[in-house]
Amino acid sequence: MYEQVSHSLLNEILDELRPEIRRQNLRHFYTRLGANFYAIHSLFYHLYGHRDDFKEKMIALVEVMANRYIERSDELERLDMAREQDHNWFLSQEWIGMALYADGFAGDLKGVKKRIPYLQDLGINMVHIMPMLVCPQGASDGGYAVSNFRKIDPRIGKLEELEALADYMRKRGMLLTLDVVVNHTSDEHEWAEKAREGEEKYQNYYYIFHDRDVPDMFEETMPEIFPETSPGNFTWDEVMGKWVMTVFNSNQWDLNYSNPRVFIEMVDVILFWANRGVDIVRLDAVAFLWKKVGTICQNEREAHLILQMMKDCCQVTAPGVLFIAEAIVAPSEITKYFGEDAIIAKECEIAYNATFMALLWDAIATKNCNLLNQGILNLPSKLDRATWLNYIRCHDDIGLGFDDSDIERAGYEPFAHRHFLLEYLTGKYEDSDARGQPFGRNEKTGDARISGSLASLVGLEAALEHGDEEATERAIKRILLLHGMIFSFGGIPLLYYGDEIGTLNDCSFLEDENRANDNRWMHRPKIDWNKAERRLHRGTIEQKIFDGLKKQISVRKTIPAFADFNNREQLTVDNEHLFVFLRSHPEGTNGAVLVVANFDDRPQYLDLAILGNRGQFQFSQPQDLVSGEKPSMFKEQLVIPPFRFYWLTDQSALGFV
Ligand code: GLC
């Protein structure tokens, strides 16, 4: 967009750039800067225009983008251009992700590289390696308390090893995802240390107060994230003699984005990792980026503007790099992290689908799909060129963040229903075989979330303890059912390491004083590779899960209707145990797939006739794409066995799938 004020400022800035920058061949950089500058300038002005140093900081930002562009390798630049041409590349059904801790999965980065064939065998082609940067030796919030944004923890590896891994993966068509923890640093970060030593410049990088006046005002409306272990949102720093805002743990200092230096530093960090060969940057805790007295300090409009600016800046230097928004917020807020518009106000291309995740757990606990159907019906539609990250488990707890009105519409009372879910998933409910633990219990509000591994939550641990083979099979079916949902819903499925072999809760964290008070460690396993080897032996639990998932993944990759072009139609059926939706071919041709899932422990029936004729889909001779079977019919009704799902195609349309 051409606008005179920003354009003439851009010209001035380009004249003022350091000579060594001007001497470079910056053709692509200039065209992208020209295209994005109006947006960057307007947003930067909106947030920082009142400051005397506005222009100086605007120049500094352009220099960061230019310097990182100059440093970007030819290979990565070629990839940028290829992705610009094929801008919907990430919406394809071919992407399948897995999140893992490098040390838990394979010891260190070298180990991860050695295990890439294992991931490829399963069909994984996107790997999110959890934080591995230098962090406090004691408690470090699983690496999310970062002490140096550019240095890998020597126990995990070296920067060159990471680059070699990125390269190795790129050659194999795999994507690398890494975190940039944009909301806070650890209290051992150089900026925090300088702030502590009294340097005002760095005290302004954080929210620091000499008395409780402002902190008390904030506390009136801010919720607590870790109420049991880190109550309140401020921590007294003895050395400084001041209060610091610490929304998460007391050693995680919140960054102050009302200071443009912080924004520029963090753009530099994002581009640093983009240049190491990272394809997707997971932006941690993005809902928290802007703090305002009198609010909950989440989802503020300015947080969105910061993300839009980050995206615009990244598009100038490294347009092939995508962002994932980690915003575990109310369903009505989540979709906002894609941005307001796919072109002029874009934020993150990908967002965690925490709503779907929690709804799936509701369906497991209740054995019905009342809330699942309701919640998905009310999930706001998302932008084009945006996609979900669909997951069942991750390194965090399960939050029951449903919309209260959805719970009511599903026929429950919100408080009682959440209480039931908590009791169910933690195995307190008499009919439950789940083995989760409550996490983050807040005595004031009665809220709690749930920790636990997928296998333990769906009953595998209890089944093995009781030597109950039927219950073991049930648990395996539930694991496959849940994955069948994230593979077909629309978006990138993100598996969690260990789930592919049925890893149970690991309570060894209790022996480590730095972890003992955070039970999320029960589902951050150290992979037992002897157990993983059992996947090679027919009939073992590991083999049934691993091969089951492998099959689903390979089938998913061949189904164009599973690409995410907002081509999902949810169908209302008269059986509350079923979750049913139709995925149509993005080009509107043959090849629709009807997904039918039964969350109950008894067989259920679906009258296909009530679905009518949908396009090419006649529902006359349905065939399941995963098993190749023709499902049983009884009196013209489709029979769906307990905890089973189908990806149905109409046989007459088979040739087009
Ligand atoms: C994100 C991470 C979580 C961490 C928090 C604070 O939510 O997923 O593990 O505790 O950010 O960094």
XYZ file of C-alpha atoms and ligand atoms in Angstrom:
669
model
C 0.000 0.000 0.000
C 1.254 3.472 -0.910
C 0.742 6.207 1.643
C 2.758 9.412 1.485
C 3.706 9.911 5.136
C 5.066 6.417 5.633
C 6.606 6.365 2.166
C 8.593 9.542 2.659
C 9.706 8.317 6.085
C 10.807 5.078 4.472
C 12.895 7.017 1.977
C 14.511 9.006 4.778
C 15.247 5.824 6.704
C 16.804 4.147 3.703
C 19.041 7.196 3.221
C 20.113 6.984 6.821
C 20.895 3.261 6.861
C 24.494 2.437 7.627
C 26.654 2.366 4.470
C 27.530 -1.310 4.840
C 23.827 -2.136 4.694
C 23.261 0.101 1.677
C 26.033 -1.560 -0.267
C 24.345 -4.974 -0.224
C 22.089 -6.356 -2.889
C 18.767 -5.891 -1.180
C 16.349 -6.151 -4.071
C 13.941 -8.639 -2.513
C 14.285 -6.990 0.835
C 13.271 -3.622 -0.606
C 10.243 -4.919 -2.442
C 9.013 -6.633 0.698
C 9.825 -3.691 2.912
C 7.957 -1.411 0.517
C 4.938 -3.695 0.635
C 4.917 -4.023 4.410
C 6.190 -0.664 5.532
C 2.878 1.152 5.654
C 1.534 -1.483 8.060
C 4.705 -1.627 10.143
C 4.947 2.134 10.386
C 1.274 2.601 11.285
C 1.402 -0.014 14.006
C 4.735 1.155 15.354
C 3.418 4.714 15.380
C 0.227 3.638 17.104
C 2.211 2.047 19.910
C 5.283 4.245 20.120
C 4.510 7.437 18.142
C 4.268 9.541 21.298
C 7.947 8.989 22.132
C 10.768 11.379 21.279
C 12.885 8.522 20.045
C 10.179 7.222 17.678
C 12.152 7.792 14.466
C 15.392 6.494 15.955
C 13.624 3.304 16.956
C 11.916 2.998 13.592
C 15.365 3.117 11.950
C 16.687 0.571 14.430
C 13.866 -1.792 13.505
C 14.535 -1.456 9.773
C 18.235 -2.103 10.434
C 17.435 -5.289 12.296
C 15.292 -6.518 9.409
C 17.996 -5.563 6.887
C 20.857 -7.105 8.849
C 19.045 -10.361 9.326
C 18.102 -10.366 5.647
C 21.734 -9.906 4.629
C 22.680 -12.809 6.854
C 19.951 -15.139 5.510
C 21.416 -17.971 3.452
C 20.714 -18.343 -0.260
C 19.089 -21.667 0.383
C 16.659 -20.213 2.897
C 15.932 -17.325 0.602
C 15.109 -19.712 -2.213
C 12.739 -21.478 0.152
C 11.147 -18.126 1.030
C 10.469 -17.480 -2.616
C 9.127 -20.939 -3.292
C 6.745 -20.560 -0.365
C 5.680 -17.097 -1.522
C 4.649 -18.668 -4.786
C 2.860 -21.566 -3.150
C 1.492 -19.620 -0.217
C -1.058 -22.236 0.836
C 1.621 -24.892 1.234
C 1.043 -25.380 4.956
C -2.693 -26.080 4.561
C -1.951 -29.406 2.917
C -3.061 -32.650 4.577
C 0.481 -33.925 4.216
C 1.814 -32.231 7.334
C 1.938 -34.211 10.539
C 3.740 -32.835 13.574
C 5.188 -34.103 16.802
C 6.258 -32.078 19.834
C 9.141 -33.449 21.884
C 11.773 -32.534 24.404
C 15.208 -33.217 22.865
C 16.544 -34.678 26.124
C 13.419 -36.689 26.957
C 13.112 -38.034 23.440
C 16.689 -38.807 22.583
C 19.128 -37.373 25.139
C 20.304 -34.405 23.093
C 20.254 -32.851 19.624
C 22.582 -35.457 18.156
C 20.234 -38.098 19.515
C 17.248 -36.394 17.900
C 19.019 -36.494 14.555
C 19.652 -40.214 14.960
C 15.993 -40.778 15.714
C 14.671 -38.915 12.692
C 14.133 -42.232 10.833
C 11.867 -43.363 13.694
C 9.774 -40.239 13.232
C 9.761 -40.646 9.476
C 8.650 -44.234 9.845
C 5.598 -43.011 11.733
C 4.970 -40.375 9.075
C 6.004 -37.289 11.060
C 7.295 -34.441 8.919
C 7.133 -31.529 11.331
C 9.024 -31.617 14.601
C 8.553 -29.138 17.404
C 11.565 -29.321 19.662
C 10.611 -27.881 23.032
C 12.749 -25.117 24.588
C 16.407 -26.021 24.849
C 18.077 -22.689 25.499
C 20.203 -21.774 28.487
C 17.926 -21.504 31.494
C 18.271 -21.531 35.297
C 19.842 -24.739 36.592
C 17.059 -25.186 39.135
C 13.402 -24.786 38.243
C 13.104 -23.451 34.695
C 9.457 -24.074 33.781
C 10.500 -26.794 31.368
C 12.863 -24.424 29.592
C 10.299 -21.614 29.301
C 12.387 -19.455 31.659
C 15.008 -18.456 29.094
C 18.324 -16.954 30.223
C 19.840 -16.484 26.778
C 17.717 -16.273 23.638
C 20.574 -17.299 21.345
C 22.453 -19.987 23.241
C 21.533 -23.641 23.422
C 21.867 -25.366 26.780
C 25.204 -27.224 26.444
C 23.567 -30.341 27.901
C 21.320 -30.438 24.815
C 23.803 -29.432 22.177
C 25.379 -26.686 20.153
C 24.044 -24.169 17.701
C 25.920 -25.887 14.855
C 24.227 -29.162 15.733
C 20.854 -27.488 15.576
C 21.707 -26.005 12.188
C 22.903 -29.379 10.983
C 19.649 -30.933 12.184
C 17.584 -28.244 10.427
C 19.531 -28.907 7.260
C 19.171 -32.678 7.569
C 15.440 -32.325 8.094
C 14.996 -29.874 5.214
C 16.625 -32.336 2.841
C 14.083 -34.914 3.958
C 11.101 -32.583 3.508
C 10.606 -32.134 7.245
C 9.818 -28.890 9.033
C 11.474 -27.668 12.188
C 9.516 -25.749 14.805
C 11.149 -23.958 17.721
C 9.843 -21.725 20.460
C 10.513 -18.076 20.894
C 9.388 -17.256 24.407
C 8.270 -13.713 23.689
C 6.472 -12.859 26.893
C 9.200 -13.160 29.502
C 12.820 -13.950 30.317
C 14.246 -15.781 33.269
C 15.569 -13.705 36.138
C 19.043 -14.853 35.083
C 18.844 -13.284 31.635
C 21.445 -10.583 31.037
C 18.681 -7.951 30.812
C 17.308 -8.992 34.198
C 20.771 -9.013 35.705
C 21.486 -5.525 34.436
C 18.115 -4.356 35.702
C 18.980 -5.814 39.067
C 22.268 -3.942 39.052
C 20.212 -0.767 38.729
C 20.548 0.006 34.996
C 17.443 1.995 34.168
C 17.600 1.042 30.504
C 17.070 -2.591 31.437
C 14.639 -1.926 34.247
C 12.479 -0.482 31.463
C 12.580 -3.849 29.692
C 10.327 -5.184 32.442
C 7.469 -3.998 34.631
C 9.276 -2.902 37.750
C 7.782 -0.903 40.626
C 9.279 0.506 43.793
C 6.113 0.056 45.849
C 2.866 -1.919 45.768
C 0.611 0.874 44.428
C 0.487 -0.203 40.802
C 0.982 -3.932 41.488
C -2.017 -3.857 43.807
C -4.105 -2.216 41.112
C -3.063 -4.896 38.640
C -3.840 -7.658 41.125
C -7.452 -6.507 41.411
C -8.238 -7.906 37.980
C -5.401 -10.264 37.021
C -5.995 -13.991 37.427
C -3.251 -16.284 38.713
C -1.649 -18.727 36.309
C 0.136 -20.970 38.800
C -1.854 -20.261 41.973
C -0.362 -23.111 43.984
C 3.304 -22.532 43.285
C 3.474 -18.903 42.246
C 0.535 -16.993 43.676
C 0.104 -13.360 42.650
C 1.597 -11.644 39.629
C 4.529 -9.792 41.200
C 7.730 -10.859 42.903
C 9.853 -8.849 45.312
C 13.458 -8.698 44.152
C 15.689 -8.372 47.161
C 18.743 -7.027 45.314
C 16.836 -4.334 43.443
C 14.509 -3.665 46.315
C 11.631 -3.513 43.848
C 8.605 -5.462 42.642
C 8.781 -7.182 39.260
C 5.813 -8.427 37.271
C 6.023 -12.230 37.091
C 2.751 -13.561 35.691
C 3.952 -17.168 35.413
C 6.632 -18.305 37.861
C 8.510 -15.937 40.139
C 11.702 -16.399 38.083
C 9.950 -15.444 34.820
C 10.012 -11.676 34.401
C 7.406 -10.267 32.024
C 8.769 -8.195 29.174
C 7.463 -4.681 28.732
C 6.315 -4.224 25.129
C 5.354 -0.621 25.727
C 9.105 -0.137 25.338
C 10.013 -0.287 21.609
C 13.474 -1.624 22.438
C 11.859 -4.810 23.723
C 9.879 -5.225 20.527
C 12.975 -4.688 18.378
C 15.061 -7.099 20.463
C 12.442 -9.806 20.144
C 12.019 -9.335 16.383
C 15.780 -9.758 16.188
C 15.528 -12.999 18.175
C 12.750 -14.352 15.926
C 14.792 -13.562 12.811
C 17.917 -15.038 14.377
C 16.139 -18.399 14.651
C 14.567 -18.018 11.217
C 18.103 -17.758 9.870
C 19.187 -20.909 11.672
C 16.734 -22.782 9.448
C 13.628 -22.840 11.591
C 10.483 -23.145 9.472
C 7.879 -22.418 12.117
C 8.279 -20.274 15.198
C 6.042 -21.096 18.134
C 5.350 -17.832 19.908
C 4.806 -18.708 23.532
C 2.113 -17.180 25.734
C 1.073 -14.552 23.164
C -2.152 -13.681 24.949
C -0.116 -12.020 27.686
C 1.949 -9.587 25.633
C 0.239 -6.384 26.748
C -0.548 -5.396 30.305
C -3.150 -2.842 31.281
C -4.418 -1.966 34.753
C -8.081 -2.835 35.171
C -7.989 -5.801 32.773
C -7.084 -9.470 33.016
C -3.975 -8.558 30.982
C -4.745 -11.173 28.364
C -5.977 -10.802 24.771
C -5.551 -7.030 24.829
C -5.859 -5.316 21.451
C -2.235 -4.165 21.672
C -1.080 -7.776 22.066
C -2.654 -8.379 18.660
C -0.973 -5.306 17.209
C 2.406 -6.502 18.483
C 1.820 -9.845 16.769
C 0.772 -8.167 13.530
C 3.974 -6.138 13.597
C 6.059 -9.229 14.305
C 4.431 -10.952 11.346
C 4.950 -7.965 9.045
C 8.615 -7.711 10.043
C 9.144 -11.432 9.552
C 7.514 -11.210 6.126
C 10.083 -8.625 5.093
C 13.113 -10.697 6.074
C 11.995 -14.326 6.117
C 8.576 -14.613 4.476
C 8.706 -18.396 4.347
C 8.646 -18.648 8.122
C 5.313 -19.294 9.830
C 4.127 -18.431 13.329
C 2.202 -20.602 15.722
C 0.184 -18.746 18.339
C 0.254 -20.445 21.692
C -2.818 -18.776 23.140
C -4.733 -21.065 25.430
C -7.696 -18.756 25.808
C -11.487 -18.768 25.495
C -12.844 -20.163 22.200
C -14.127 -16.725 21.185
C -10.615 -15.278 21.582
C -8.469 -17.993 19.999
C -9.341 -17.327 16.372
C -8.360 -13.666 16.789
C -4.722 -14.760 16.889
C -4.892 -15.533 13.189
C -5.372 -11.798 12.717
C -8.220 -9.735 11.348
C -7.308 -10.254 7.741
C -5.087 -12.735 5.957
C -3.244 -9.991 4.105
C -3.435 -6.641 5.805
C -3.661 -7.608 9.456
C -2.268 -11.091 9.716
C -0.843 -12.426 12.972
C -0.084 -16.136 13.198
C -0.814 -18.630 10.435
C -1.296 -21.434 12.951
C -2.915 -21.556 16.388
C -3.256 -24.265 19.013
C -6.793 -25.596 18.937
C -7.151 -25.784 22.716
C -10.931 -25.721 22.355
C -11.067 -28.900 20.296
C -8.536 -30.561 22.601
C -10.616 -29.874 25.725
C -13.851 -30.851 23.962
C -12.357 -34.202 22.945
C -11.538 -34.867 26.583
C -15.094 -33.982 27.484
C -16.356 -36.553 24.983
C -14.043 -39.184 26.470
C -15.242 -38.473 29.998
C -18.963 -38.256 29.222
C -18.981 -40.848 26.413
C -21.201 -38.461 24.508
C -20.668 -35.619 22.085
C -23.169 -33.080 23.367
C -20.585 -30.530 24.399
C -18.175 -31.461 21.616
C -20.861 -30.779 19.008
C -21.965 -27.600 20.715
C -18.460 -26.260 21.211
C -17.397 -26.908 17.630
C -20.602 -25.380 16.264
C -19.729 -22.210 18.150
C -16.055 -22.139 17.312
C -15.685 -18.912 15.305
C -14.645 -19.495 11.729
C -11.061 -18.724 10.923
C -9.372 -16.752 8.196
C -8.333 -18.226 4.898
C -4.619 -19.048 4.920
C -4.800 -19.949 8.584
C -4.883 -23.350 10.135
C -5.258 -25.131 13.431
C -2.721 -27.116 15.335
C -4.891 -29.979 16.529
C -3.645 -31.918 19.509
C -4.739 -34.258 22.252
C -1.886 -33.919 24.706
C 1.118 -31.648 24.962
C 3.670 -30.750 27.636
C 1.064 -28.633 29.438
C -1.994 -29.439 31.492
C -5.524 -29.815 30.103
C -7.548 -26.696 30.850
C -11.327 -26.936 30.876
C -11.687 -23.652 29.037
C -15.111 -24.209 27.537
C -17.590 -21.481 27.081
C -20.125 -21.591 29.937
C -23.034 -20.986 27.592
C -21.951 -23.968 25.481
C -21.898 -26.134 28.594
C -25.413 -24.975 29.401
C -26.644 -25.575 25.875
C -25.201 -29.074 26.093
C -27.483 -29.600 29.081
C -25.101 -29.245 32.019
C -24.509 -26.770 34.819
C -21.031 -25.278 34.212
C -19.567 -25.541 37.704
C -20.883 -29.042 38.320
C -19.822 -30.210 34.881
C -16.259 -28.953 35.244
C -16.162 -30.584 38.649
C -17.296 -33.859 37.108
C -14.596 -33.651 34.419
C -11.931 -33.003 36.995
C -13.127 -35.935 39.087
C -13.362 -38.148 36.035
C -9.969 -37.362 34.574
C -8.247 -37.692 37.933
C -9.921 -41.036 38.557
C -11.977 -39.886 41.551
C -15.237 -40.626 39.825
C -16.178 -44.216 40.548
C -16.731 -45.219 36.946
C -13.448 -43.756 35.754
C -10.228 -45.488 34.787
C -8.379 -42.230 34.103
C -5.178 -41.596 36.036
C -4.645 -37.837 35.798
C -3.711 -35.460 38.596
C -5.203 -32.046 39.342
C -2.900 -29.204 38.335
C -3.037 -25.515 39.229
C -5.860 -25.851 41.725
C -7.081 -22.420 42.716
C -8.657 -22.500 46.161
C -10.242 -19.075 45.619
C -12.068 -19.912 42.407
C -12.340 -23.690 42.706
C -10.734 -24.047 39.259
C -8.238 -26.748 38.391
C -6.655 -28.210 35.305
C -5.399 -31.749 34.692
C -1.993 -33.348 34.150
C -1.354 -36.843 32.871
C -0.188 -38.748 29.824
C -2.625 -39.690 27.098
C -2.318 -43.413 27.770
C -2.861 -43.017 31.510
C -5.802 -40.673 30.977
C -7.611 -43.090 28.670
C -7.253 -46.004 31.062
C -4.188 -47.917 29.864
C -2.373 -47.595 33.173
C -5.365 -48.859 35.159
C -5.954 -51.676 32.660
C -2.359 -52.877 32.923
C -2.442 -52.721 36.697
C -5.539 -54.899 36.742
C -4.202 -57.162 34.010
C -7.471 -56.482 32.212
C -7.058 -57.279 28.526
C -10.422 -55.965 27.473
C -9.761 -52.667 29.200
C -6.340 -52.554 27.523
C -7.965 -52.906 24.112
C -10.467 -50.213 25.039
C -7.662 -47.830 25.951
C -5.874 -48.514 22.672
C -9.098 -47.854 20.779
C -9.539 -44.550 22.543
C -5.987 -43.525 21.666
C -6.637 -44.326 18.012
C -10.060 -42.669 18.091
C -8.683 -39.401 19.477
C -5.937 -39.331 16.880
C -8.460 -40.141 14.171
C -10.168 -36.905 15.152
C -7.106 -34.661 15.034
C -6.062 -36.212 11.715
C -9.365 -35.433 10.027
C -10.667 -32.235 11.642
C -8.732 -29.801 9.453
C -5.355 -28.421 10.434
C -1.957 -29.796 11.324
C -2.169 -32.674 13.791
C 0.456 -32.412 16.508
C 1.261 -35.682 18.223
C 3.021 -35.670 21.537
C 6.141 -37.757 21.944
C 5.605 -41.039 23.728
C 1.903 -41.183 22.892
C 2.684 -43.196 19.779
C 3.792 -46.092 21.992
C 1.348 -45.616 24.872
C 3.711 -44.030 27.382
C 2.235 -43.959 30.880
C 2.548 -41.302 33.571
C 6.074 -40.951 34.884
C 6.155 -39.932 38.511
C 9.945 -39.828 38.852
C 9.745 -36.024 38.803
C 8.713 -36.218 42.448
C 12.296 -37.097 43.344
C 13.650 -33.932 41.779
C 13.190 -30.912 44.026
C 13.128 -28.573 41.025
C 10.228 -30.422 39.482
C 8.349 -31.974 42.365
C 5.834 -29.151 42.721
C 4.885 -29.121 39.025
C 3.064 -32.304 38.070
C 3.141 -31.450 34.353
C 6.408 -33.375 34.540
C 4.400 -36.584 34.884
C 3.695 -36.322 31.169
C 7.096 -35.119 29.971
C 8.676 -38.538 29.655
C 12.105 -39.896 29.017
C 11.470 -42.294 26.166
C 12.170 -45.882 27.019
C 13.633 -47.123 23.746
C 13.299 -50.748 24.813
C 9.604 -50.161 25.097
C 9.651 -48.396 21.718
C 11.366 -51.453 20.189
C 8.334 -53.533 21.141
C 6.422 -51.725 18.376
C 8.237 -54.118 16.051
C 6.617 -57.175 17.635
C 3.153 -58.095 16.510
C 0.434 -57.979 19.115
C 2.193 -55.733 21.619
C 0.458 -52.621 22.861
C 3.218 -50.516 21.340
C 2.793 -52.180 17.951
C -0.969 -51.764 17.960
C -0.755 -48.066 18.747
C 2.270 -47.248 16.589
C 1.048 -49.145 13.548
C -2.505 -47.911 14.049
C -1.320 -44.320 13.991
C 1.073 -44.960 11.147
C -1.764 -46.310 9.053
C -4.034 -43.363 9.840
C -1.239 -40.941 8.999
C -0.431 -42.544 5.695
C -4.098 -42.593 4.734
C -4.619 -38.990 5.825
C -1.821 -37.877 3.554
C -3.672 -39.261 0.528
C -6.988 -37.531 1.235
C -7.203 -34.058 -0.326
C -10.448 -33.422 1.566
C -8.363 -33.358 4.747
C -6.421 -30.296 3.614
C -7.619 -27.280 5.553
C -9.505 -24.891 3.319
C -12.374 -24.296 5.738
C -13.988 -27.285 4.064
C -15.545 -28.950 7.076
C -19.278 -29.167 7.569
C -20.438 -30.307 10.948
C -23.536 -32.474 10.792
C -26.219 -32.616 13.415
C -27.382 -36.160 13.947
C -29.880 -37.642 16.336
C -27.404 -39.721 18.282
C -25.590 -37.912 21.091
C -22.700 -40.375 21.154
C -21.587 -39.500 17.670
C -19.409 -36.731 16.305
C -20.049 -36.449 12.588
C -18.661 -34.096 9.999
C -18.145 -33.984 6.287
C -14.869 -32.926 4.708
C -15.252 -31.813 1.147
C -12.612 -31.682 -1.526
C -11.071 -28.187 -1.571
C -11.654 -27.934 -5.288
C -15.260 -28.921 -4.909
C -14.851 -32.103 -6.928
C -15.468 -35.694 -5.891
C -13.658 -37.008 -2.898
C -15.693 -35.901 0.097
C -15.088 -37.882 3.272
C -17.657 -38.403 5.996
C -16.093 -38.682 9.442
C -18.172 -40.562 11.990
C -16.879 -41.186 15.507
C -18.472 -43.082 18.345
C -17.298 -42.013 21.806
C -19.509 -44.511 23.605
C -18.599 -47.937 24.942
C -21.557 -49.487 23.133
C -22.171 -49.747 19.405
C -24.093 -46.811 17.993
C -26.194 -46.305 14.903
C -26.371 -43.577 12.347
C -29.173 -43.170 9.881
C -27.276 -42.113 6.791
C -30.505 -41.234 5.015
C -31.047 -38.236 7.266
C -27.864 -36.725 5.917
C -29.442 -36.464 2.468
C -27.319 -36.361 -0.629
C -24.332 -34.145 -0.207
C -22.709 -33.438 -3.517
C -21.210 -36.594 -4.912
C -21.620 -38.322 -1.593
C -24.591 -40.663 -1.875
C -23.940 -42.645 1.311
C -25.085 -45.718 -0.526
C -21.998 -47.918 -0.293
C -19.812 -46.382 2.382
C -16.294 -47.664 2.743
C -13.837 -46.846 5.504
C -10.626 -45.408 4.124
C -8.484 -46.437 7.099
C -9.358 -50.124 7.268
C -10.671 -50.555 3.735
C -13.704 -52.272 5.294
C -17.303 -51.756 4.417
C -18.858 -50.978 7.774
C -21.799 -53.051 8.944
C -25.238 -51.780 8.199
C -28.361 -52.769 10.100
C -31.763 -51.797 8.754
C -30.152 -49.137 6.566
C -28.329 -47.714 9.532
C -24.587 -47.523 9.814
C -23.276 -49.402 12.828
C -20.297 -47.859 14.569
C -18.584 -50.121 17.114
C -17.534 -48.740 20.538
C -14.727 -46.149 20.431
C -14.430 -46.535 16.703
C -14.337 -43.969 13.966
C -14.746 -44.156 10.213
C -13.450 -42.010 7.408
C -16.122 -42.908 4.912
C -16.053 -42.481 1.248
C -18.815 -43.444 -1.047
C -17.653 -46.371 -3.102
C -19.042 -44.890 -6.270
C -16.746 -41.891 -5.697
C -13.749 -43.951 -4.596
C -11.863 -43.501 -7.807
C -11.667 -39.777 -7.209
C -10.246 -39.820 -3.700
C 3.352 -21.612 27.808
C 4.037 -22.949 27.903
C 4.035 -23.397 29.318
C 4.739 -22.367 30.163
C 4.160 -20.977 29.947
C 5.020 -19.919 30.505
O 2.042 -21.681 28.164
O 3.404 -23.874 27.073
O 4.650 -24.643 29.470
O 4.638 -22.712 31.520
O 4.039 -20.680 28.581
O 6.190 -19.794 29.742
